[in-house]
Amino acid sequence: MEPARRGGAKELRLHIVTWNVGTASPPPDVTGLLQLNSLGPAMDMYVIGLQEVNSRITNFLSDLAFDDPWSIFFMTVLSPLGYIKLSSVRMQGLLLLIFVKHVHLPFIRDIHTQYTRTGLYGYWGNKGGVTVRMSLYGHTVCFINCHLPAHMENTEQRLDDFEKILEMQFEEENIPSTLAHDILFWFGDLNFRIADFGIHFVRESINNRRYNLLWEKDQLNMAKKKEAFLQEFIEGPLQFKPTYKFDLYSDVYDTSEKKRKPAWTDRILWRVKNLCQHTSKESNLSGEEQTISVTLNNYISHMNYGISDHKPVTGTFGLEMKPLLSIPSVTLSPEGEWSAEHDVLISYSAVHEFPSSAWDWIGLFKVTFKHVNDYVTYAWVKDDEISSNSDSKQVYMSAEEIPDMGGEFVLCYYSNNMQSIVGISQPFQIQPNRTLIEKDLAQEEISWMQKTDNLESHNEF
C-alpha cells in the first residue's frame, strides 16, 4: 500500500518490537505481535529488536554461517506479505532486524550497522547495543536495540553504558553521529526497575491497574528528570502491566524463591533532532521548518506470549516527512514477454548524477523474495549490456537462467557504490516453458501407458 500523503508529505507506518526471548525458539504465531490483522493500513516498516537470542557457541557459530532461526522465522512470515529484510545486525544475544515494503527500497540509502559491547568492561557482548542507520527519503534515521545491565542497584551503570552506546561512531566516513540523526529510536531490555516501593505495593497497584502510582519511582522516568542527555527522549505512557518477570507460559509474576519485583524493563523511546533544537530556543516549529515528525499511535505489551520471562512490547508510529528524495535513481522494466524459451531483455535508465559502477547488477527476484541475496539470477549491467543511448540502456539475460515454471517476479537494480537496491520494477509474469511442459506431459503419458501395460500383463497371469 502506498504511504498516505498530506500536503506533499509522506506518512510511513513504523512498527517496533522489543522482546527479551530468553534463548527460546520462535513461537508458533506472531500475528498479534506484528498486528497483521489490524484493520488500518499495512505497516511500511518493521523494526524488530530481540535480546537473549540463543548464543551458545554451537548455535552462534552456525548462525554466523547461516541466518539464525529468528531471522528465518520473521522472513518466512513477512516476505509473502511484500516485505524484504533490509538490514540486520547481531552481537551475541542481541539481534536487530529491519523489514520494509518493496515500494520504499529505492528511497532508502546509506544503510550502515554497528555494535557496542559493554559487558565485562567492554570486552564481552552479552550486554550493549546494536545499531542500524539509514537515509529514508533523504532523512537520517537511526535504530538502537540495547540490553543494559540487570538488577535494582545498577542504575548508574545502565546510564553509563547507554551514554557509551550513544557515543559510538560508525566506521564509514561522513556518517553523522548517533545524536545527529533526524530521528533516533532507542529500545530494548533497558532493565530499569521500580525503586523504593515494596513488592506487595507494586503487585497490588498492578492488580488494580493503578500503574500511575508506580511511574514516579520508575528508574528511567527518574533518570529522565535528572540526566540532560535523556531529557530529549520521548516515551509514551506506560498504560500496560510491567513486562518482567513472569513464570514461563503464564501471566503470573515470578513465583520462584527470588520473587523478583515486577518492572517495566522493556521500553521504546525516540528523539527528534529538530524538536530538540527548536525547543531549546523556546520557539514553535512552523510548517515550513518541520520537515519530519513522529506520532506514537500505539504503545502496548503482549501478554499472550509466554516463551520467556519477559513480555514483548510494541510501538506503532506514524512518520510524517517531506521527501527530500522522491525520484528513484534507476527505473527499470522487462522488455516484451518473458519465458525460458528465449533470451530476454531489460531496459533501464538512471538519473544524471547516479554514480554507476561496473559492479552494479540487476537481479531477478520472486515477488516474495526475502532479502537482497535471495535472487533467482542476475545480470551485470556492464558485461551484459547490449545497447545504450542517452535515454536508456538494455541488458540481456540468457534463457537458461529464466525459471522454467514461470510465475510472478520483480527486477531490482543493485548499486555497488550505494550498497543497496536503488530501483525496482513493477511485478510481472514470466510464462512457463511450453516446450518443457509438453515434454513433461509426454513423459507422464508414457509412464501411464507403461503402468497400464504392466497391469494388463499382471491380470493375464
Coordinates of C-alpha atoms in Angstrom, one line a residue:
M1 CA 0.0 0.0 0.0
E2 CA 1.3 3.4 -0.9
P3 CA 2.1 5.6 2.1
A4 CA -0.5 8.3 3.0
R5 CA 0.1 11.7 1.6
R6 CA -0.8 15.1 3.1
G7 CA 0.3 18.4 1.5
G8 CA 3.2 16.8 -0.3
A9 CA 4.3 14.9 2.8
K10 CA 4.6 11.1 3.1
E11 CA 3.3 9.3 6.2
L12 CA 5.0 6.0 6.9
R13 CA 3.7 3.5 9.4
L14 CA 6.5 2.0 11.5
H15 CA 6.1 -0.9 14.0
I16 CA 8.8 -1.5 16.5
V17 CA 9.1 -4.7 18.6
T18 CA 11.3 -5.3 21.6
W19 CA 11.5 -8.7 23.2
N20 CA 13.8 -10.5 25.5
V21 CA 13.2 -14.0 24.3
G22 CA 15.3 -15.8 27.0
T23 CA 17.1 -18.1 24.5
A24 CA 13.8 -19.6 23.4
S25 CA 12.8 -20.6 19.9
P26 CA 10.2 -18.6 17.9
P27 CA 6.6 -19.1 18.9
P28 CA 4.1 -20.7 16.5
D29 CA 2.4 -17.4 15.6
V30 CA 3.2 -13.7 15.7
T31 CA 0.1 -12.3 14.1
G32 CA -0.8 -10.3 17.2
L33 CA 2.7 -9.2 17.8
L34 CA 3.1 -7.7 14.3
Q35 CA -0.5 -6.6 14.2
L36 CA -1.0 -8.4 10.9
N37 CA -4.8 -8.5 11.4
S38 CA -5.0 -4.7 12.0
L39 CA -7.9 -3.0 10.2
G40 CA -5.7 0.0 9.5
P41 CA -3.2 0.5 6.6
A42 CA -0.4 -2.0 6.4
M43 CA 2.9 -1.2 8.1
D44 CA 5.6 0.3 5.8
M45 CA 8.5 -0.9 8.1
Y46 CA 9.0 -3.4 10.8
V47 CA 11.9 -2.9 13.3
I48 CA 12.4 -6.0 15.5
G49 CA 14.8 -5.8 18.4
L50 CA 15.5 -9.1 20.3
Q51 CA 17.6 -9.7 23.4
E52 CA 19.0 -13.0 24.7
V53 CA 18.7 -14.8 21.4
N54 CA 20.3 -18.2 21.9
S55 CA 24.1 -17.6 21.6
R56 CA 25.6 -20.8 22.9
I57 CA 28.8 -21.4 20.9
T58 CA 27.4 -24.1 18.7
N59 CA 24.3 -22.0 17.9
F60 CA 26.3 -18.8 17.4
L61 CA 28.9 -20.4 15.0
S62 CA 26.0 -21.9 13.0
D63 CA 24.3 -18.5 12.9
L64 CA 27.4 -16.8 11.6
A65 CA 27.4 -19.1 8.5
F66 CA 23.6 -19.1 8.1
D67 CA 20.7 -16.9 9.1
D68 CA 19.6 -17.6 12.7
P69 CA 16.2 -19.2 13.4
W70 CA 14.6 -15.9 14.5
S71 CA 15.6 -14.1 11.3
I72 CA 14.4 -17.0 9.2
F73 CA 11.2 -17.1 11.1
F74 CA 10.4 -13.4 10.6
M75 CA 11.4 -13.6 6.9
T76 CA 9.1 -16.5 6.4
V77 CA 6.2 -14.6 8.0
L78 CA 6.8 -11.2 6.3
S79 CA 8.2 -12.0 2.8
P80 CA 4.8 -13.3 1.5
L81 CA 3.3 -10.0 2.6
G82 CA 5.7 -8.0 0.4
Y83 CA 8.4 -7.1 3.0
I84 CA 12.1 -7.6 2.4
K85 CA 14.8 -7.9 5.1
L86 CA 16.5 -4.6 4.6
S87 CA 19.3 -4.9 7.2
S88 CA 20.3 -6.9 10.3
V89 CA 23.0 -6.8 12.9
R90 CA 23.8 -9.2 15.6
M91 CA 26.1 -9.2 18.7
Q92 CA 25.8 -12.5 20.6
G93 CA 22.3 -12.5 22.0
L94 CA 21.4 -9.1 20.6
L95 CA 19.6 -9.1 17.2
L96 CA 18.2 -6.2 15.3
L97 CA 16.1 -6.8 12.1
I98 CA 14.6 -4.3 9.7
F99 CA 11.9 -5.2 7.2
V100 CA 10.4 -2.8 4.6
K101 CA 7.8 -2.8 1.9
H102 CA 9.3 -3.1 -1.6
V103 CA 7.9 0.2 -2.7
H104 CA 10.3 2.1 -0.4
L105 CA 13.5 0.3 -1.4
P106 CA 14.7 2.9 -4.0
F107 CA 14.4 5.7 -1.4
I108 CA 16.4 4.0 1.4
R109 CA 20.2 4.6 1.2
D110 CA 23.4 4.7 3.2
I111 CA 22.5 1.7 5.3
H112 CA 25.1 1.0 8.0
T113 CA 25.3 -1.2 11.1
Q114 CA 27.4 -1.1 14.2
Y115 CA 27.6 -2.7 17.7
T116 CA 28.9 -1.6 21.0
R117 CA 30.0 -4.1 23.7
T118 CA 29.5 -3.0 27.3
G119 CA 29.7 -6.4 29.2
L120 CA 32.8 -7.2 31.1
Y121 CA 34.3 -3.7 30.8
G122 CA 33.5 -3.6 27.0
Y123 CA 35.2 -6.9 26.2
W124 CA 32.1 -9.1 26.2
G125 CA 29.0 -8.7 24.0
N126 CA 26.3 -10.1 26.3
K127 CA 25.3 -6.5 27.1
G128 CA 25.5 -3.4 24.9
G129 CA 23.8 -2.1 21.8
V130 CA 23.3 -3.0 18.1
T131 CA 22.5 -0.2 15.7
V132 CA 21.2 0.3 12.1
R133 CA 21.1 3.7 10.5
M134 CA 19.9 4.8 7.1
S135 CA 18.7 7.7 4.9
L136 CA 14.9 7.3 4.5
Y137 CA 13.5 9.6 1.7
G138 CA 16.5 11.8 2.4
H139 CA 16.1 12.0 6.2
T140 CA 18.6 10.3 8.6
V141 CA 17.1 7.7 10.9
C142 CA 18.8 5.5 13.5
F143 CA 17.6 2.5 15.5
I144 CA 19.4 1.2 18.6
N145 CA 18.5 -2.1 20.3
C146 CA 20.0 -2.3 23.8
H147 CA 20.4 -4.8 26.6
L148 CA 21.6 -2.9 29.6
P149 CA 22.9 -4.3 33.0
A150 CA 20.4 -6.0 35.3
H151 CA 19.5 -5.6 39.0
M152 CA 18.0 -2.7 41.0
E153 CA 21.3 -1.3 42.2
N154 CA 22.8 -0.8 38.7
T155 CA 21.0 2.3 37.5
E156 CA 24.2 4.3 37.2
Q157 CA 25.9 1.5 35.2
R158 CA 22.9 1.4 32.9
L159 CA 23.1 5.1 32.2
D160 CA 26.9 5.0 31.7
D161 CA 26.5 2.1 29.3
F162 CA 23.8 3.9 27.3
E163 CA 26.0 7.0 27.1
K164 CA 28.8 4.9 25.8
I165 CA 26.5 3.4 23.1
L166 CA 25.4 6.9 22.1
E167 CA 29.0 8.0 21.6
M168 CA 29.6 5.1 19.2
Q169 CA 30.9 6.2 15.8
F170 CA 30.2 4.4 12.5
E171 CA 33.3 3.2 10.8
E172 CA 32.4 4.7 7.4
E173 CA 33.2 8.3 6.6
N174 CA 30.6 11.1 6.5
I175 CA 28.1 9.2 8.7
P176 CA 26.6 11.5 11.3
S177 CA 26.9 10.7 15.0
T178 CA 24.1 8.9 16.6
L179 CA 22.5 12.0 18.2
A180 CA 23.0 13.9 14.9
H181 CA 20.3 11.8 13.1
D182 CA 17.0 13.4 12.4
I183 CA 15.2 10.6 14.3
L184 CA 16.7 8.2 16.8
F185 CA 14.7 5.3 18.2
W186 CA 16.0 3.6 21.4
F187 CA 14.5 0.4 22.6
G188 CA 15.3 -2.9 24.2
D189 CA 15.6 -4.6 27.6
L190 CA 16.8 -1.5 29.3
N191 CA 16.5 -3.2 32.7
F192 CA 15.3 -0.2 34.7
R193 CA 13.4 -1.1 37.8
I194 CA 10.8 0.3 40.2
A195 CA 12.6 1.8 43.2
D196 CA 11.6 2.2 46.8
F197 CA 8.2 0.6 46.7
G198 CA 7.9 -2.9 48.2
I199 CA 6.8 -5.9 46.1
H200 CA 3.4 -6.1 47.7
F201 CA 2.5 -2.5 47.0
V202 CA 3.8 -2.9 43.4
R203 CA 1.7 -6.0 42.8
E204 CA -1.4 -4.5 44.4
S205 CA -1.1 -1.4 42.2
I206 CA -0.7 -3.6 39.1
N207 CA -3.7 -5.8 40.1
N208 CA -5.8 -2.6 40.5
R209 CA -4.5 -1.3 37.2
R210 CA -3.2 1.8 39.0
Y211 CA 0.0 2.0 37.1
N212 CA 0.4 5.7 37.6
L213 CA 1.2 5.1 41.2
L214 CA 4.4 3.4 40.1
W215 CA 5.5 5.8 37.4
E216 CA 7.3 8.3 39.6
K217 CA 9.6 5.5 41.1
D218 CA 10.4 4.0 37.7
Q219 CA 14.2 4.4 37.5
L220 CA 14.1 5.5 33.8
N221 CA 11.5 8.2 34.5
M222 CA 13.5 9.4 37.4
A223 CA 16.7 9.5 35.4
K224 CA 15.0 11.5 32.6
K225 CA 14.3 14.3 35.0
K226 CA 18.0 14.5 36.1
E227 CA 20.1 13.4 33.2
A228 CA 20.4 16.0 30.4
F229 CA 21.2 13.5 27.7
L230 CA 17.9 11.7 28.4
Q231 CA 15.6 14.7 28.6
E232 CA 15.3 14.9 24.8
F233 CA 14.0 11.3 24.6
I234 CA 10.2 10.8 24.5
E235 CA 8.2 7.8 25.6
G236 CA 4.5 7.0 25.5
P237 CA 2.5 6.4 28.7
L238 CA 3.1 3.1 30.5
Q239 CA -0.5 2.0 30.4
F240 CA 0.3 -1.7 30.4
K241 CA 1.5 -4.1 33.1
P242 CA 5.2 -4.2 33.9
T243 CA 6.7 -6.8 31.5
Y244 CA 9.1 -8.5 33.8
K245 CA 9.3 -11.0 35.5
F246 CA 6.8 -13.8 34.6
D247 CA 6.6 -17.5 35.1
L248 CA 7.0 -19.1 31.7
Y249 CA 3.8 -19.7 29.6
S250 CA 1.7 -17.7 32.1
D251 CA 0.7 -14.2 33.0
V252 CA 1.7 -14.8 36.7
Y253 CA 4.6 -12.8 38.1
D254 CA 7.7 -14.6 39.4
T255 CA 6.7 -17.3 41.9
S256 CA 10.3 -18.6 42.3
E257 CA 12.3 -18.2 45.5
K258 CA 13.7 -14.9 44.2
K259 CA 10.2 -13.4 43.7
R260 CA 11.6 -10.6 41.5
K261 CA 9.7 -7.3 41.9
P262 CA 7.8 -6.5 38.6
A263 CA 9.3 -3.8 36.4
W264 CA 9.0 -2.1 33.1
T265 CA 12.3 -3.3 31.8
D266 CA 11.2 -3.4 28.1
R267 CA 10.9 0.1 26.6
I268 CA 10.7 2.1 23.4
L269 CA 11.7 5.7 23.3
W270 CA 12.5 8.2 20.5
R271 CA 14.2 11.5 19.9
V272 CA 13.5 14.1 17.0
K273 CA 16.6 16.3 16.4
N274 CA 14.8 19.4 15.1
L275 CA 12.4 19.3 18.0
C276 CA 15.3 19.3 20.4
Q277 CA 17.0 22.2 18.7
H278 CA 13.9 24.4 18.4
T279 CA 12.6 23.6 21.9
S280 CA 15.9 24.9 23.3
K281 CA 15.2 28.2 21.6
E282 CA 11.6 28.2 23.0
S283 CA 10.1 28.7 19.6
N284 CA 7.4 26.7 17.9
L285 CA 8.1 24.9 14.7
S286 CA 6.4 26.3 11.7
G287 CA 5.1 24.0 9.0
E288 CA 7.9 25.2 6.8
E289 CA 10.6 24.4 9.3
Q290 CA 9.4 21.0 10.5
T291 CA 10.2 18.5 7.7
I292 CA 9.7 15.4 9.8
S293 CA 7.6 14.4 12.8
V294 CA 6.9 11.3 14.8
T295 CA 3.5 10.4 16.2
L296 CA 3.0 7.4 18.6
N297 CA -0.2 5.6 17.7
N298 CA 0.1 2.6 20.0
Y299 CA 2.3 1.5 22.9
I300 CA 1.4 -1.9 24.3
S301 CA 2.6 -5.2 25.7
H302 CA 1.5 -8.6 24.5
M303 CA 0.6 -10.8 27.5
N304 CA -0.3 -13.9 25.4
Y305 CA 3.4 -14.7 24.6
G306 CA 5.0 -16.9 27.3
I307 CA 8.2 -18.3 25.9
S308 CA 10.4 -16.2 28.2
D309 CA 10.1 -14.3 31.5
H310 CA 9.6 -11.0 29.6
K311 CA 6.5 -10.0 27.7
P312 CA 7.2 -8.3 24.3
V313 CA 6.4 -4.6 23.9
T314 CA 5.5 -2.9 20.6
G315 CA 5.2 0.7 19.5
T316 CA 3.4 1.7 16.3
F317 CA 4.4 5.1 14.9
G318 CA 3.5 7.5 12.1
L319 CA 6.5 9.2 10.5
E320 CA 5.4 12.2 8.5
M321 CA 8.1 13.7 6.3
K322 CA 8.6 16.0 3.4
P323 CA 10.6 13.8 1.0
L324 CA 14.0 15.1 0.2
L325 CA 14.3 12.2 -2.3
S326 CA 11.3 11.5 -4.5
I327 CA 12.7 10.1 -7.7
P328 CA 14.4 6.6 -7.9
S329 CA 18.0 6.7 -9.0
V330 CA 17.1 3.9 -11.5
T331 CA 13.9 2.9 -13.3
L332 CA 13.8 -0.4 -15.0
S333 CA 11.3 -2.8 -16.6
P334 CA 11.2 -6.1 -18.6
E335 CA 11.0 -5.9 -22.4
G336 CA 8.3 -7.8 -24.0
E337 CA 7.0 -11.2 -22.9
W338 CA 9.4 -13.3 -20.8
S339 CA 9.7 -17.0 -20.8
A340 CA 12.5 -19.6 -20.6
E341 CA 12.2 -20.3 -24.3
H342 CA 14.3 -17.4 -25.4
D343 CA 16.8 -14.8 -24.1
V344 CA 15.1 -11.7 -22.5
L345 CA 15.8 -8.0 -22.3
I346 CA 15.8 -5.4 -19.5
S347 CA 15.6 -1.7 -20.1
Y348 CA 16.7 0.8 -17.5
S349 CA 17.6 4.4 -17.2
A350 CA 19.4 6.3 -14.4
V351 CA 19.2 9.9 -13.2
H352 CA 22.1 12.1 -14.5
E353 CA 24.1 12.2 -11.2
F354 CA 23.8 8.4 -10.5
P355 CA 27.3 7.0 -9.6
S356 CA 27.1 3.8 -11.7
S357 CA 29.8 1.1 -11.3
A358 CA 31.0 -1.9 -13.3
W359 CA 30.0 -4.0 -10.3
D360 CA 26.3 -2.9 -10.4
W361 CA 23.9 -5.7 -11.2
I362 CA 20.2 -6.3 -11.9
G363 CA 18.6 -9.2 -10.1
L364 CA 15.5 -11.3 -11.0
F365 CA 13.6 -12.0 -7.8
K366 CA 10.4 -13.8 -6.9
V367 CA 7.8 -11.2 -5.6
T368 CA 8.1 -12.9 -2.2
F369 CA 11.9 -12.5 -2.0
K370 CA 13.3 -12.4 1.5
H371 CA 16.5 -10.3 1.1
V372 CA 18.8 -8.8 -1.4
N373 CA 20.7 -12.0 -1.9
D374 CA 17.6 -14.0 -2.5
Y375 CA 17.7 -13.6 -6.3
V376 CA 16.9 -16.3 -8.9
T377 CA 19.6 -14.9 -11.3
Y378 CA 21.3 -11.7 -12.1
A379 CA 23.0 -9.8 -15.0
W380 CA 26.0 -7.4 -14.8
V381 CA 24.9 -4.0 -16.1
K382 CA 28.2 -3.5 -18.0
D383 CA 29.2 -7.0 -19.1
D384 CA 25.7 -8.0 -20.2
E385 CA 24.8 -4.7 -21.8
I386 CA 23.7 -4.9 -25.5
S387 CA 22.6 -1.4 -26.3
S388 CA 23.0 2.1 -24.9
N389 CA 21.8 5.6 -25.7
S390 CA 21.3 8.9 -23.8
D391 CA 17.9 7.9 -22.6
S392 CA 18.2 4.2 -21.7
K393 CA 20.3 1.0 -21.7
Q394 CA 19.4 -2.6 -22.4
V395 CA 20.8 -5.7 -20.7
Y396 CA 20.1 -9.3 -21.6
M397 CA 19.5 -12.4 -19.6
S398 CA 20.1 -15.9 -21.0
A399 CA 17.1 -18.2 -21.5
E400 CA 19.0 -20.8 -19.5
E401 CA 18.7 -18.5 -16.4
I402 CA 15.0 -18.0 -16.6
P403 CA 12.8 -20.2 -14.4
D404 CA 11.0 -22.9 -16.5
M405 CA 7.9 -22.9 -14.3
G406 CA 7.3 -19.1 -14.7
G407 CA 5.5 -17.1 -12.1
E408 CA 5.4 -13.5 -10.7
F409 CA 8.7 -11.7 -10.4
V410 CA 10.4 -8.3 -10.0
L411 CA 13.6 -6.8 -11.2
C412 CA 15.9 -4.9 -8.8
Y413 CA 18.9 -2.8 -9.6
Y414 CA 21.7 -3.1 -7.0
S415 CA 24.2 -0.3 -6.7
N416 CA 27.7 -1.3 -5.6
N417 CA 28.6 2.3 -4.7
M418 CA 25.5 2.7 -2.6
Q419 CA 25.4 -0.9 -1.3
S420 CA 21.6 -1.0 -1.8
I421 CA 18.7 -1.5 -4.2
V422 CA 18.2 1.8 -6.0
G423 CA 15.5 0.7 -8.4
I424 CA 12.7 -1.9 -8.6
S425 CA 10.3 -2.8 -11.4
Q426 CA 6.6 -3.4 -11.2
P427 CA 5.7 -7.1 -10.7
F428 CA 5.5 -9.0 -14.0
Q429 CA 4.7 -12.5 -15.2
I430 CA 7.2 -15.0 -16.7
Q431 CA 5.4 -17.5 -18.9
P432 CA 6.0 -21.2 -18.3
N433 CA 8.3 -23.0 -20.7
R434 CA 5.8 -24.7 -23.1
T435 CA 8.4 -27.0 -24.6
L436 CA 9.3 -28.3 -21.1
I437 CA 5.6 -28.7 -20.1
E438 CA 4.9 -30.6 -23.3
K439 CA 7.9 -32.8 -22.7
D440 CA 6.7 -33.4 -19.1
L441 CA 3.2 -34.3 -20.3
A442 CA 4.5 -36.6 -22.9
Q443 CA 6.7 -38.3 -20.2
E444 CA 3.7 -38.6 -17.9
E445 CA 1.7 -40.2 -20.7
I446 CA 4.4 -42.7 -21.4
S447 CA 4.7 -43.6 -17.7
W448 CA 0.9 -44.0 -17.5
M449 CA 0.9 -46.3 -20.6
Q450 CA 3.7 -48.4 -19.1
K451 CA 1.8 -48.8 -15.9
T452 CA -1.4 -49.8 -17.8
D453 CA 0.6 -52.4 -19.8
N454 CA 2.1 -53.8 -16.7
L455 CA -1.3 -54.1 -15.0
E456 CA -2.8 -55.8 -18.1
S457 CA 0.1 -58.3 -18.1
H458 CA -0.3 -59.0 -14.4
N459 CA -4.1 -59.6 -14.9
E460 CA -3.4 -62.2 -17.7
F461 CA -1.5 -64.3 -15.3

